Every structure is written in C-alpha cells, then in structure tokens.
Amino acid sequence: MREMRRGVVLFITLSIIAAMLAMVGVIFTYLKKSRDNASYTAAMIQADLLFRDGRDTITALLKKGEKDKELKKTILDTLYLAPVTLQSEANEELFATLACRPLDAGVNINWLGLENNSSAQELYGAAQSTFDRVIETYNVQNAAVLLSRIIQAVTEEEDSTGEAQGRLEQKKGIISLSQMQAIARDYRFEEDDPAVEEIIWEHYFSFDPTSAKIDGNYLSAELVASLFDIDLEFVKEEWFEGDKLKEFVSSHGGDMSQYNKKLFAEEVIERMRCQISYGYQGNVYAFGFDYLEGKAEKFDFFGKQ
C-alpha cells in the first residue's frame, strides 16, 4: 500500500514537473515571439524611414539631370544596372543597398485586353504578337487556354487573393510578375503542359496596368531579338541594357518596321520598381516600392531576408 502511495505521489510530482516545464516553454515561446514582434515592428519603422529617404534620394538624383538628358540617362543606367550600397564607417552592420529596375522594360501584358478598343490597336497588336512569339519559342501546347486565362485576369477586377470579384473591388489587371507566374502555374496543371514553366515572363512583358509606353533602351536580349527578328545569340553578345534601341536595331539589320514611335519612348521614363535591403539589429531586412515620376507607391515590406 505504501509503495502504491509512493508511486502515486511520484506520478503526481512528475505530472506537475511536466506541466511546469510545458508552461515555462510556453512562456519562453511567448517572450521570444514578443521580442520578435518588437524587432519586426522596429524594423518596419526603420523601413518606413528608409523608404522616404530612398524616394527623396532618387528624386534628388533625377533632378540633377533635368536640363541634361544624357546625364539623366546616365543616372538611370547607374540605378538600373548596378545596386548602390551605402555603409556606415562607424558600424559595418548599418548599411542600405538600393536596386531598381524599369517598370516598362517590356510589352505590357495588360494590353492583351485591348482587342476591342479601337484607339489602342497598336498596343494590343504589340502584346498579341509578342505573346504569339513566346508561345512558338517555348512550344506551349494550348495557347488559347493560356491566353483566355491571361485575358480574364486582365479584364476582371480581383481581390487580394487573386479571385475574380464584382465591380466593388479595387485591383484590376495583371499587376505583378508573381501574379503572371501563378496564372502560368494554374495553366500548367490544368493542361499538363510543363513547357510553360520554361518561360521567363519578365524577359518579354511588363506588369503595370498604367504603363502606356515601352522603355526600349532597357529591353532584354530575348525581347529585342523577338521584336526585331535578330538572331538571339548575336543580340546576347552585342546588346547591353542602356544602349539606344533604335540605333542598335537599324545598325544590325533588324526589322525597323516593328519600331513604332508610338510604342517606344523617345525620352527616358522615370518609372521603376526599387528594393532596399538594409541591416538592422544584426539582421538583414528588405522592402520594395514603385517610383513613378517623383512619387513613391506600392510599399511592400519583405521582412527578414
């Protein structure tokens, strides 16, 4: 009887210890989560400050080139082709790296939805012909299904989950590369067509519904070759982003009939997607935003990298 009582006491004691250990574990988890949340909040505050600084820095740089087009282009080349890093001499952990890419360095995929717009047939034609070339290049099996999915996304308004909704929703069109990749992924599984996974969409298309021009000087080699019927391997060797597209095409036997001044911007376009990575409290965080001719929009905090 005494041994049984001792056993019961030992069992109860072990149960209490186990419960206490579990409770301590929960407390430590909560404390860690609280610390992480505090760090995350502090990092977001830091991101907001850097966001404003980044916007103002780009604006100040571009203002220097207001009276000199070549200087402005040089500034944009610098922003687009090589990330700019600033680092504190006193503390190596304090740094910020700014990297930008032009928003309009491709045919706007949203132009595929303009088939019935009589005043935008040149835009629609450029998008449709580019889509057709991409389909042919990558041997996509069912172009009609993929195109219908794209046009549905372009013409119907969506919520944040990407599902088509009614007229009250705010978002419309394909607004990001990730959204296009999701459409292609859905097509891939519906049609069992792995060829679509090989398409590097950002080499051919841009994804801002408000884009009205193509920033031709920063096109990919793939798009230059496709648009102007030039050998791709040659373009890869000779074309450098930042070169003047019209001069390159005309001097290398490209199809100049495809160069439409209404499509390709003659002046530099101050529209870009930027990302800033920065060090904070021993970690690296990042955020992105769109810089649109002096305004900064679409702030996205990417968190710890």
Short mmCIF file of C-alpha atoms in Angstrom, two decimals:
data_model
loop_
_atom_site.label_atom_id
_atom_site.label_comp_id
_atom_site.label_asym_id
_atom_site.label_seq_id
_atom_site.Cartn_x
_atom_site.Cartn_y
_atom_site.Cartn_z
CA MET A 1 0.00 0.00 0.00
CA ARG A 2 2.84 2.36 0.95
CA GLU A 3 4.64 1.56 -2.31
CA MET A 4 1.48 2.30 -4.24
CA ARG A 5 1.10 5.62 -2.45
CA ARG A 6 4.72 6.48 -3.22
CA GLY A 7 4.07 5.61 -6.84
CA VAL A 8 1.03 7.85 -6.96
CA VAL A 9 2.96 10.71 -5.31
CA LEU A 10 5.83 10.25 -7.78
CA PHE A 11 3.40 10.20 -10.71
CA ILE A 12 1.71 13.38 -9.48
CA THR A 13 5.10 15.04 -8.92
CA LEU A 14 6.28 14.12 -12.41
CA SER A 15 3.00 15.35 -13.84
CA ILE A 16 3.41 18.69 -12.06
CA ILE A 17 7.01 18.99 -13.25
CA ALA A 18 5.96 18.17 -16.83
CA ALA A 19 3.15 20.73 -16.64
CA MET A 20 5.53 23.36 -15.25
CA LEU A 21 8.09 22.62 -17.97
CA ALA A 22 5.37 22.92 -20.58
CA MET A 23 4.22 26.21 -19.05
CA VAL A 24 7.79 27.52 -18.97
CA GLY A 25 8.17 26.51 -22.60
CA VAL A 26 5.00 28.41 -23.49
CA ILE A 27 6.22 31.47 -21.56
CA PHE A 28 9.60 31.44 -23.29
CA THR A 29 7.91 30.97 -26.66
CA TYR A 30 5.64 33.92 -25.90
CA LEU A 31 8.58 36.05 -24.79
CA LYS A 32 10.54 35.15 -27.92
CA LYS A 33 7.50 35.93 -30.06
CA SER A 34 7.09 39.26 -28.25
CA ARG A 35 10.75 40.10 -28.85
CA ASP A 36 10.47 39.06 -32.49
CA ASN A 37 7.32 41.15 -32.89
CA ALA A 38 9.05 44.12 -31.30
CA SER A 39 12.05 43.68 -33.59
CA TYR A 40 9.77 43.28 -36.59
CA THR A 41 7.88 46.47 -35.68
CA ALA A 42 11.12 48.36 -35.14
CA ALA A 43 12.45 47.07 -38.47
CA MET A 44 9.27 48.24 -40.20
CA ILE A 45 9.68 51.71 -38.68
CA GLN A 46 13.25 51.74 -39.95
CA ALA A 47 11.97 50.62 -43.38
CA ASP A 48 9.49 53.50 -43.45
CA LEU A 49 12.29 55.99 -42.77
CA LEU A 50 14.49 54.42 -45.45
CA PHE A 51 11.53 54.36 -47.84
CA ARG A 52 11.21 58.12 -47.57
CA ASP A 53 14.98 58.57 -47.85
CA GLY A 54 15.12 56.29 -50.90
CA ARG A 55 12.34 58.20 -52.63
CA ASP A 56 13.96 61.54 -51.89
CA THR A 57 17.39 60.27 -52.99
CA ILE A 58 16.08 59.11 -56.37
CA THR A 59 14.18 62.38 -56.84
CA ALA A 60 17.29 64.43 -55.98
CA LEU A 61 19.43 62.40 -58.39
CA LEU A 62 16.98 62.76 -61.27
CA LYS A 63 16.59 66.49 -60.65
CA LYS A 64 20.29 66.85 -61.39
CA GLY A 65 19.56 65.67 -64.90
CA GLU A 66 16.51 67.84 -65.58
CA LYS A 67 18.41 70.06 -68.00
CA ASP A 68 20.69 67.37 -69.39
CA LYS A 69 19.02 64.32 -70.97
CA GLU A 70 22.27 62.40 -71.27
CA LEU A 71 23.06 62.98 -67.60
CA LYS A 72 19.59 61.77 -66.61
CA LYS A 73 20.04 58.64 -68.69
CA THR A 74 23.43 58.03 -67.08
CA ILE A 75 21.79 58.32 -63.65
CA LEU A 76 19.10 55.83 -64.64
CA ASP A 77 21.70 53.47 -66.10
CA THR A 78 23.52 53.58 -62.78
CA LEU A 79 20.36 52.86 -60.81
CA TYR A 80 19.25 50.02 -63.10
CA LEU A 81 22.49 48.23 -63.86
CA ALA A 82 24.30 48.18 -60.52
CA PRO A 83 22.92 48.26 -56.95
CA VAL A 84 24.09 51.24 -54.90
CA THR A 85 25.24 50.47 -51.34
CA LEU A 86 25.77 52.97 -48.53
CA GLN A 87 27.52 51.77 -45.38
CA SER A 88 28.35 53.37 -42.07
CA GLU A 89 32.06 53.69 -41.39
CA ALA A 90 31.42 53.51 -37.65
CA ASN A 91 29.25 50.38 -37.74
CA GLU A 92 29.54 47.77 -40.52
CA GLU A 93 26.11 46.36 -39.64
CA LEU A 94 24.47 49.62 -40.69
CA PHE A 95 24.06 49.61 -44.45
CA ALA A 96 21.43 50.09 -47.12
CA THR A 97 21.50 48.78 -50.70
CA LEU A 98 19.26 50.34 -53.35
CA ALA A 99 18.49 48.36 -56.52
CA CYS A 100 15.97 49.49 -59.16
CA ARG A 101 14.54 48.10 -62.39
CA PRO A 102 12.48 49.93 -65.02
CA LEU A 103 8.75 49.19 -64.80
CA ASP A 104 8.22 49.48 -68.55
CA ALA A 105 11.09 47.35 -69.91
CA GLY A 106 8.75 45.02 -71.75
CA VAL A 107 5.49 44.82 -73.63
CA ASN A 108 2.67 45.46 -71.16
CA ILE A 109 0.82 42.18 -70.84
CA ASN A 110 -2.35 44.07 -69.90
CA TRP A 111 -2.51 45.34 -73.49
CA LEU A 112 -3.83 41.89 -74.41
CA GLY A 113 -7.18 43.07 -73.05
CA LEU A 114 -7.45 45.94 -75.56
CA GLU A 115 -8.63 43.93 -78.55
CA ASN A 116 -11.98 45.76 -78.67
CA ASN A 117 -10.51 49.20 -78.02
CA SER A 118 -10.30 50.87 -81.42
CA SER A 119 -7.94 53.60 -80.18
CA ALA A 120 -5.42 51.13 -78.72
CA GLN A 121 -4.91 48.66 -81.55
CA GLU A 122 -1.17 49.32 -81.75
CA LEU A 123 -0.79 48.42 -78.08
CA TYR A 124 -2.93 45.33 -78.48
CA GLY A 125 -1.07 44.27 -81.62
CA ALA A 126 2.32 44.54 -79.90
CA ALA A 127 1.12 42.44 -76.97
CA GLN A 128 -0.56 39.80 -79.13
CA SER A 129 2.40 39.39 -81.50
CA THR A 130 4.79 39.13 -78.53
CA PHE A 131 2.56 36.52 -76.89
CA ASP A 132 2.43 34.53 -80.15
CA ARG A 133 6.23 34.57 -80.46
CA VAL A 134 6.66 33.43 -76.86
CA ILE A 135 4.19 30.58 -77.39
CA GLU A 136 6.07 29.48 -80.51
CA THR A 137 9.51 29.79 -78.92
CA TYR A 138 8.61 27.66 -75.91
CA ASN A 139 6.28 25.21 -77.72
CA VAL A 140 3.29 25.81 -75.43
CA GLN A 141 0.62 23.24 -76.29
CA ASN A 142 -2.65 25.09 -75.78
CA ALA A 143 -2.15 28.79 -76.44
CA ALA A 144 -5.88 29.50 -76.48
CA VAL A 145 -6.39 28.29 -72.90
CA LEU A 146 -3.39 30.21 -71.58
CA LEU A 147 -4.45 33.36 -73.41
CA SER A 148 -8.00 33.12 -72.07
CA ARG A 149 -6.66 32.87 -68.53
CA ILE A 150 -4.49 35.95 -69.07
CA ILE A 151 -7.30 37.98 -70.64
CA GLN A 152 -9.64 37.00 -67.80
CA ALA A 153 -7.10 38.31 -65.27
CA VAL A 154 -6.52 41.46 -67.31
CA THR A 155 -10.18 42.39 -67.77
CA GLU A 156 -11.76 41.30 -64.49
CA GLU A 157 -11.26 43.04 -61.17
CA GLU A 158 -9.72 40.95 -58.41
CA ASP A 159 -9.31 40.85 -54.67
CA SER A 160 -6.03 40.39 -52.83
CA THR A 161 -6.29 36.59 -53.15
CA GLY A 162 -6.40 36.80 -56.92
CA GLU A 163 -10.01 35.65 -57.28
CA ALA A 164 -12.33 37.47 -59.66
CA GLN A 165 -14.91 39.57 -57.86
CA GLY A 166 -17.53 42.19 -58.61
CA ARG A 167 -17.25 45.83 -59.51
CA LEU A 168 -16.53 46.92 -55.94
CA GLU A 169 -13.01 45.51 -55.89
CA GLN A 170 -10.09 47.86 -56.47
CA LYS A 171 -7.42 45.84 -58.22
CA LYS A 172 -7.62 45.21 -61.94
CA GLY A 173 -5.22 43.68 -64.40
CA ILE A 174 -2.01 41.72 -64.01
CA ILE A 175 -0.04 43.91 -61.65
CA SER A 176 2.99 41.75 -60.83
CA LEU A 177 5.29 39.05 -62.14
CA SER A 178 4.19 36.71 -59.33
CA GLN A 179 0.58 37.04 -60.45
CA MET A 180 1.55 36.09 -64.01
CA GLN A 181 3.56 33.13 -62.74
CA ALA A 182 0.52 31.95 -60.76
CA ILE A 183 -1.61 32.09 -63.91
CA ALA A 184 1.00 30.08 -65.81
CA ARG A 185 1.22 27.57 -62.95
CA ASP A 186 -2.55 27.03 -62.99
CA TYR A 187 -2.42 26.50 -66.75
CA ARG A 188 0.46 24.05 -66.39
CA PHE A 189 -1.52 21.74 -64.10
CA GLU A 190 -4.82 22.15 -65.94
CA GLU A 191 -3.31 21.30 -69.34
CA ASP A 192 -0.41 19.11 -68.11
CA ASP A 193 1.95 21.28 -70.13
CA PRO A 194 5.38 21.70 -68.47
CA ALA A 195 6.62 23.85 -71.38
CA VAL A 196 5.02 26.94 -69.82
CA GLU A 197 7.33 26.61 -66.80
CA GLU A 198 10.30 27.45 -69.01
CA ILE A 199 9.00 30.89 -69.96
CA ILE A 200 10.84 33.77 -68.29
CA TRP A 201 7.92 36.16 -68.43
CA GLU A 202 9.83 39.23 -67.27
CA HIS A 203 12.10 38.96 -70.32
CA TYR A 204 9.15 39.76 -72.57
CA PHE A 205 6.44 41.54 -70.59
CA SER A 206 5.90 44.29 -68.05
CA PHE A 207 3.10 44.11 -65.49
CA ASP A 208 1.93 47.62 -64.62
CA PRO A 209 -1.60 48.31 -65.96
CA THR A 210 -0.88 52.05 -66.12
CA SER A 211 2.08 51.65 -68.47
CA ALA A 212 1.49 53.35 -71.83
CA LYS A 213 4.97 53.12 -73.40
CA ILE A 214 7.84 50.66 -73.74
CA ASP A 215 11.17 51.73 -72.24
CA GLY A 216 13.09 50.33 -75.20
CA ASN A 217 16.62 51.08 -74.01
CA TYR A 218 16.33 48.52 -71.22
CA LEU A 219 14.72 45.57 -73.03
CA SER A 220 16.05 42.07 -72.53
CA ALA A 221 18.08 40.48 -75.31
CA GLU A 222 15.26 37.95 -75.77
CA LEU A 223 12.68 40.65 -76.44
CA VAL A 224 14.96 42.64 -78.76
CA ALA A 225 15.63 39.52 -80.82
CA SER A 226 11.95 38.57 -80.86
CA LEU A 227 10.55 42.00 -81.74
CA PHE A 228 13.02 42.87 -84.48
CA ASP A 229 13.85 39.45 -85.92
CA ILE A 230 17.55 39.42 -84.99
CA ASP A 231 19.50 36.30 -84.06
CA LEU A 232 19.24 35.83 -80.29
CA GLU A 233 22.83 34.73 -79.75
CA PHE A 234 24.07 37.78 -81.63
CA VAL A 235 21.88 40.08 -79.55
CA LYS A 236 23.13 38.48 -76.33
CA GLU A 237 26.69 39.28 -77.36
CA GLU A 238 26.15 42.78 -78.72
CA TRP A 239 23.19 44.28 -76.84
CA PHE A 240 23.69 45.94 -73.46
CA GLU A 241 20.82 47.32 -71.41
CA GLY A 242 21.04 51.09 -71.61
CA ASP A 243 22.03 51.11 -75.29
CA LYS A 244 19.82 53.10 -77.65
CA LEU A 245 17.37 50.60 -79.10
CA LYS A 246 16.63 52.39 -82.38
CA GLU A 247 20.30 52.74 -83.23
CA PHE A 248 21.02 49.12 -82.33
CA VAL A 249 18.19 47.73 -84.47
CA SER A 250 18.96 49.88 -87.51
CA SER A 251 22.70 49.19 -87.42
CA HIS A 252 22.35 45.42 -87.05
CA GLY A 253 19.83 44.61 -89.74
CA GLY A 254 16.75 44.43 -87.54
CA ASP A 255 13.22 44.83 -88.85
CA MET A 256 12.75 48.57 -88.45
CA SER A 257 9.11 48.30 -89.48
CA GLN A 258 8.50 46.97 -85.99
CA TYR A 259 9.92 50.10 -84.38
CA ASN A 260 6.86 52.24 -83.70
CA LYS A 261 7.46 55.64 -82.12
CA LYS A 262 4.02 55.44 -80.54
CA LEU A 263 5.11 52.35 -78.61
CA PHE A 264 8.74 53.07 -77.76
CA ALA A 265 9.52 56.08 -75.60
CA GLU A 266 11.99 58.52 -77.09
CA GLU A 267 12.66 60.14 -73.72
CA VAL A 268 13.76 58.44 -70.52
CA ILE A 269 10.92 57.19 -68.34
CA GLU A 270 11.10 57.82 -64.61
CA ARG A 271 9.13 54.73 -63.63
CA MET A 272 10.86 51.98 -61.73
CA ARG A 273 10.48 49.25 -59.13
CA CYS A 274 13.04 49.59 -56.37
CA GLN A 275 14.14 47.39 -53.50
CA ILE A 276 16.13 48.46 -50.48
CA SER A 277 17.94 45.90 -48.33
CA TYR A 278 19.29 47.12 -45.01
CA GLY A 279 20.99 45.93 -41.86
CA TYR A 280 19.17 46.34 -38.56
CA GLN A 281 19.92 44.79 -35.16
CA GLY A 282 22.15 42.12 -36.65
CA ASN A 283 19.63 41.07 -39.34
CA VAL A 284 19.01 41.99 -42.95
CA TYR A 285 15.56 43.23 -43.96
CA ALA A 286 14.16 44.37 -47.28
CA PHE A 287 11.25 46.29 -48.75
CA GLY A 288 10.18 47.41 -52.19
CA PHE A 289 8.27 50.28 -53.76
CA ASP A 290 7.39 51.78 -57.13
CA TYR A 291 8.91 55.12 -58.06
CA LEU A 292 6.61 56.86 -60.53
CA GLU A 293 7.87 60.21 -61.79
CA GLY A 294 8.55 61.71 -58.39
CA LYS A 295 6.00 59.70 -56.41
CA ALA A 296 6.57 56.53 -54.41
CA GLU A 297 3.78 53.95 -54.26
CA LYS A 298 3.07 50.26 -53.50
CA PHE A 299 5.27 49.89 -50.42
CA ASP A 300 5.92 46.18 -49.67
CA PHE A 301 7.78 45.09 -46.55
CA PHE A 302 9.50 41.77 -47.24
CA GLY A 303 10.73 41.21 -43.70
CA LYS A 304 13.88 39.38 -42.67
CA GLN A 305 15.97 38.05 -45.53
#
